[in-house]
């Protein structure tokens, strides 16, 4: 049972344009959401997070939006840069679940020149 | 060290042999995770340790897999009688274990079973 879903395995965007990565979840107890970025041969690195009490969090070129009623979150990257090419994982946790992180399957972003 | 350290970085083993993978979490982190990523796949949860609580072993794929965490710090993931389908990158992560905190990952151990 995949509680965190990233339905797009890959996304290709031109440099300078906006990248939008999507994530859906099924567990209504999730109250904290994170995005991680992973380059080949490296471990995932934390990018940005959002608490369920907010619907938007912004950090530089990265913005995460949370729609609790739809159980959907998205990561916007603008403007996209070639160095953003990586696999992006969405993750969620619930206080009632011991704060264990549950990850999606990832989306491979390719930013083309 | 400042980050999560995993060893070895690469391991090639023969089918049927046992392997041990080690993880040194960030000092002070009470929570420790093991995940694996098979070729072309996402992150698969294996096991989660949080403080002195019983570990969440719900992700271990078979009884050939086990993990322990000694003294609330270093963790070892053991795979007995390895199979070719065990080939993957095994990732360890640690966190403070409290609400609304992120986990930090190590570089991973690439396991190849031949």
Short mmCIF file of C-alpha atoms in Angstrom, two decimals:
data_model
loop_
_atom_site.label_atom_id
_atom_site.label_comp_id
_atom_site.label_asym_id
_atom_site.label_seq_id
_atom_site.Cartn_x
_atom_site.Cartn_y
_atom_site.Cartn_z
CA UNK A 1 0.00 0.00 0.00
CA UNK A 2 1.79 3.08 -1.26
CA UNK A 3 0.80 5.90 1.11
CA UNK A 4 2.87 8.51 -0.71
CA UNK A 5 2.62 8.52 -4.47
CA UNK A 6 4.56 10.30 -7.16
CA UNK A 7 2.77 9.35 -10.33
CA UNK A 8 5.21 10.93 -12.76
CA UNK A 9 8.43 8.94 -12.94
CA UNK A 10 10.08 11.61 -15.06
CA UNK A 11 9.79 15.25 -16.08
CA UNK A 12 11.69 17.26 -18.65
CA UNK A 13 11.79 21.07 -18.49
CA UNK A 14 13.71 23.75 -20.33
CA UNK A 15 16.22 25.86 -18.45
CA UNK A 16 14.61 29.00 -17.08
CA UNK A 17 11.09 27.58 -17.07
CA UNK A 18 9.12 26.34 -14.08
CA UNK A 19 9.35 22.75 -12.89
CA UNK A 20 6.34 21.37 -11.05
CA UNK A 21 6.68 18.06 -9.25
CA UNK A 22 3.59 16.48 -7.77
CA UNK A 23 2.92 14.20 -4.85
CA UNK A 24 -0.26 12.63 -3.47
CA UNK A 25 -0.80 10.92 -0.16
CA UNK A 26 -3.50 8.74 1.30
CA UNK A 27 -2.85 8.82 5.05
CA UNK A 28 -4.84 11.68 6.60
CA UNK A 29 -2.64 11.47 9.72
CA UNK A 30 0.38 12.83 7.86
CA UNK A 31 1.14 16.29 9.22
CA UNK A 32 4.63 17.05 7.95
CA UNK A 33 5.85 16.86 4.39
CA UNK A 34 9.32 17.05 2.91
CA UNK A 35 11.06 17.07 -0.43
CA UNK A 36 14.44 15.47 -0.97
CA UNK A 37 16.76 15.68 -3.94
CA UNK A 38 19.05 12.87 -5.00
CA UNK A 39 21.97 12.90 -7.41
CA UNK A 40 23.39 9.61 -8.74
CA UNK A 41 25.75 7.83 -6.35
CA UNK A 42 24.82 10.15 -3.48
CA UNK A 43 22.35 9.92 -0.63
CA UNK A 44 19.18 12.04 -0.77
CA UNK A 45 19.52 15.55 0.63
CA UNK A 46 16.79 17.54 2.30
CA UNK A 47 15.40 20.37 0.19
CA UNK A 48 12.31 21.92 1.75
CA UNK A 49 9.47 21.01 4.07
CA UNK A 50 6.00 22.13 5.08
CA UNK A 51 3.86 21.59 8.13
CA UNK A 52 0.17 20.81 7.74
CA UNK A 53 -0.72 24.10 9.41
CA UNK A 54 0.58 25.91 6.34
CA UNK A 55 -0.35 25.76 2.69
CA UNK A 56 2.83 27.25 1.26
CA UNK A 57 6.50 27.43 2.11
CA UNK A 58 9.08 29.20 0.03
CA UNK A 59 12.86 29.04 0.02
CA UNK A 60 14.58 30.84 -2.80
CA UNK A 61 13.73 29.19 -6.10
CA UNK A 62 11.82 26.40 -4.34
CA UNK A 63 8.21 26.59 -3.18
CA UNK A 64 6.13 23.79 -1.76
CA UNK A 65 2.35 23.96 -1.84
CA UNK A 66 0.08 21.81 0.30
CA UNK A 67 -3.58 21.12 -0.43
CA UNK A 68 -4.82 19.14 2.55
CA UNK A 69 -8.34 18.62 1.27
CA UNK A 70 -6.97 17.04 -1.90
CA UNK A 71 -4.12 15.29 -0.05
CA UNK A 72 -1.77 16.74 -2.60
CA UNK A 73 1.47 18.64 -2.50
CA UNK A 74 3.69 20.06 -5.17
CA UNK A 75 7.18 21.42 -5.49
CA UNK A 76 7.75 24.37 -7.79
CA UNK A 77 11.23 25.25 -8.98
CA UNK A 78 11.57 28.54 -10.77
CA UNK A 79 13.64 29.31 -12.71
CA UNK A 80 14.84 25.76 -13.36
CA UNK A 81 18.58 25.27 -13.77
CA UNK A 82 20.58 22.37 -15.26
CA UNK A 83 21.98 21.66 -11.79
CA UNK A 84 18.44 20.90 -10.64
CA UNK A 85 18.48 17.71 -12.71
CA UNK A 86 18.09 14.96 -10.13
CA UNK A 87 15.55 12.57 -8.65
CA UNK A 88 13.11 14.29 -6.31
CA UNK A 89 11.44 12.35 -3.53
CA UNK A 90 8.38 13.45 -1.62
CA UNK A 91 8.11 12.25 2.00
CA UNK A 92 5.60 12.51 4.81
CA UNK A 93 5.43 11.79 8.50
CA UNK A 94 2.81 11.67 11.25
CA UNK A 95 3.30 12.39 14.92
CA UNK A 96 1.06 9.50 15.70
CA UNK A 97 3.27 7.28 13.59
CA UNK A 98 6.41 7.99 15.58
CA UNK A 99 7.53 10.53 13.02
CA UNK A 100 8.65 7.80 10.65
CA UNK A 101 9.25 9.16 7.16
CA UNK A 102 7.36 7.51 4.30
CA UNK A 103 8.77 8.20 0.84
CA UNK A 104 7.31 8.29 -2.62
CA UNK A 105 8.94 6.51 -5.53
CA UNK A 106 10.57 9.65 -6.91
CA UNK A 107 10.45 11.78 -10.04
CA UNK A 108 13.47 12.16 -12.30
CA UNK A 109 13.75 15.82 -13.32
CA UNK A 110 15.82 16.74 -16.34
CA UNK A 111 16.44 20.39 -17.01
CA UNK A 112 17.54 20.89 -20.58
CA UNK A 113 19.58 23.74 -21.99
CA UNK B 1 32.02 13.14 11.69
CA UNK B 2 29.37 15.70 10.90
CA UNK B 3 27.20 13.51 8.72
CA UNK B 4 25.81 9.98 8.52
CA UNK B 5 28.58 7.56 7.65
CA UNK B 6 28.03 4.20 5.97
CA UNK B 7 30.49 1.44 5.33
CA UNK B 8 31.50 -0.13 3.11
CA UNK B 9 30.64 2.16 0.22
CA UNK B 10 30.66 -0.78 -2.16
CA UNK B 11 30.31 -4.49 -1.51
CA UNK B 12 30.40 -7.34 -3.98
CA UNK B 13 29.46 -10.71 -2.56
CA UNK B 14 28.71 -14.17 -3.83
CA UNK B 15 25.18 -15.49 -3.75
CA UNK B 16 24.55 -17.35 -0.52
CA UNK B 17 27.05 -15.41 1.58
CA UNK B 18 26.10 -13.19 4.52
CA UNK B 19 26.85 -9.46 4.51
CA UNK B 20 26.88 -6.77 7.17
CA UNK B 21 26.35 -3.12 6.39
CA UNK B 22 27.21 -0.48 8.95
CA UNK B 23 25.72 2.92 9.69
CA UNK B 24 27.10 5.59 12.01
CA UNK B 25 24.35 8.17 12.56
CA UNK B 26 24.80 11.82 13.42
CA UNK B 27 25.64 12.21 17.08
CA UNK B 28 22.56 12.95 19.17
CA UNK B 29 20.09 11.61 16.64
CA UNK B 30 17.69 9.19 18.27
CA UNK B 31 15.97 7.95 15.12
CA UNK B 32 17.66 5.77 12.51
CA UNK B 33 16.28 4.40 9.26
CA UNK B 34 17.38 1.86 6.70
CA UNK B 35 16.10 2.12 3.15
CA UNK B 36 17.13 0.49 -0.08
CA UNK B 37 16.92 1.61 -3.66
CA UNK B 38 16.98 -1.02 -6.35
CA UNK B 39 17.92 -0.06 -9.89
CA UNK B 40 15.28 2.22 -11.34
CA UNK B 41 13.12 2.03 -8.23
CA UNK B 42 12.18 4.43 -5.45
CA UNK B 43 13.17 4.33 -1.80
CA UNK B 44 11.97 1.18 -0.08
CA UNK B 45 11.60 1.40 3.69
CA UNK B 46 13.26 -1.43 5.59
CA UNK B 47 13.43 -0.67 9.31
CA UNK B 48 13.11 2.26 11.73
CA UNK B 49 14.67 2.65 15.18
CA UNK B 50 13.44 5.38 17.51
CA UNK B 51 15.14 5.73 20.87
CA UNK B 52 14.43 2.80 23.15
CA UNK B 53 11.19 1.83 21.41
CA UNK B 54 10.82 -1.50 19.66
CA UNK B 55 12.00 -1.05 16.06
CA UNK B 56 9.49 -0.89 13.23
CA UNK B 57 10.55 -3.87 11.13
CA UNK B 58 7.55 -3.79 8.84
CA UNK B 59 9.62 -3.13 5.73
CA UNK B 60 12.07 -6.02 6.01
CA UNK B 61 11.45 -8.13 2.89
CA UNK B 62 12.26 -11.51 4.40
CA UNK B 63 13.63 -13.18 7.50
CA UNK B 64 17.06 -13.14 5.87
CA UNK B 65 17.19 -9.45 6.76
CA UNK B 66 17.83 -8.21 10.28
CA UNK B 67 19.15 -5.06 11.87
CA UNK B 68 20.30 -3.98 15.25
CA UNK B 69 21.26 -0.75 16.85
CA UNK B 70 23.73 -0.99 19.68
CA UNK B 71 23.79 1.59 22.43
CA UNK B 72 21.35 3.77 20.55
CA UNK B 73 24.02 4.73 18.06
CA UNK B 74 25.69 2.53 15.44
CA UNK B 75 23.44 0.23 13.43
CA UNK B 76 24.21 -2.90 11.47
CA UNK B 77 22.01 -4.32 8.74
CA UNK B 78 22.65 -8.01 8.14
CA UNK B 79 21.55 -9.94 5.09
CA UNK B 80 21.93 -13.69 5.35
CA UNK B 81 22.24 -16.05 2.39
CA UNK B 82 22.25 -13.19 -0.09
CA UNK B 83 20.31 -13.48 -3.33
CA UNK B 84 20.78 -11.60 -6.58
CA UNK B 85 17.58 -9.64 -5.98
CA UNK B 86 19.21 -8.18 -2.86
CA UNK B 87 21.48 -6.13 -5.12
CA UNK B 88 20.67 -2.49 -4.42
CA UNK B 89 21.93 0.66 -2.76
CA UNK B 90 21.28 0.48 0.96
CA UNK B 91 20.76 3.90 2.53
CA UNK B 92 20.85 4.82 6.18
CA UNK B 93 19.37 8.02 7.60
CA UNK B 94 19.13 9.55 11.05
CA UNK B 95 17.11 12.32 12.66
CA UNK B 96 16.30 13.81 16.04
CA UNK B 97 13.15 11.72 15.98
CA UNK B 98 10.92 14.56 17.10
CA UNK B 99 8.03 16.00 15.16
CA UNK B 100 8.69 18.09 12.10
CA UNK B 101 12.34 17.25 11.65
CA UNK B 102 14.13 16.04 8.57
CA UNK B 103 16.28 12.98 8.25
CA UNK B 104 19.85 13.11 6.98
CA UNK B 105 21.10 10.38 4.70
CA UNK B 106 24.43 8.71 4.30
CA UNK B 107 26.03 8.06 0.92
CA UNK B 108 24.77 4.51 0.86
CA UNK B 109 26.31 1.09 0.39
CA UNK B 110 26.07 -0.35 -3.10
CA UNK B 111 25.60 -4.09 -2.71
CA UNK B 112 26.11 -6.35 -5.69
CA UNK B 113 25.34 -10.06 -5.36
CA UNK B 114 26.97 -12.15 -8.08
#
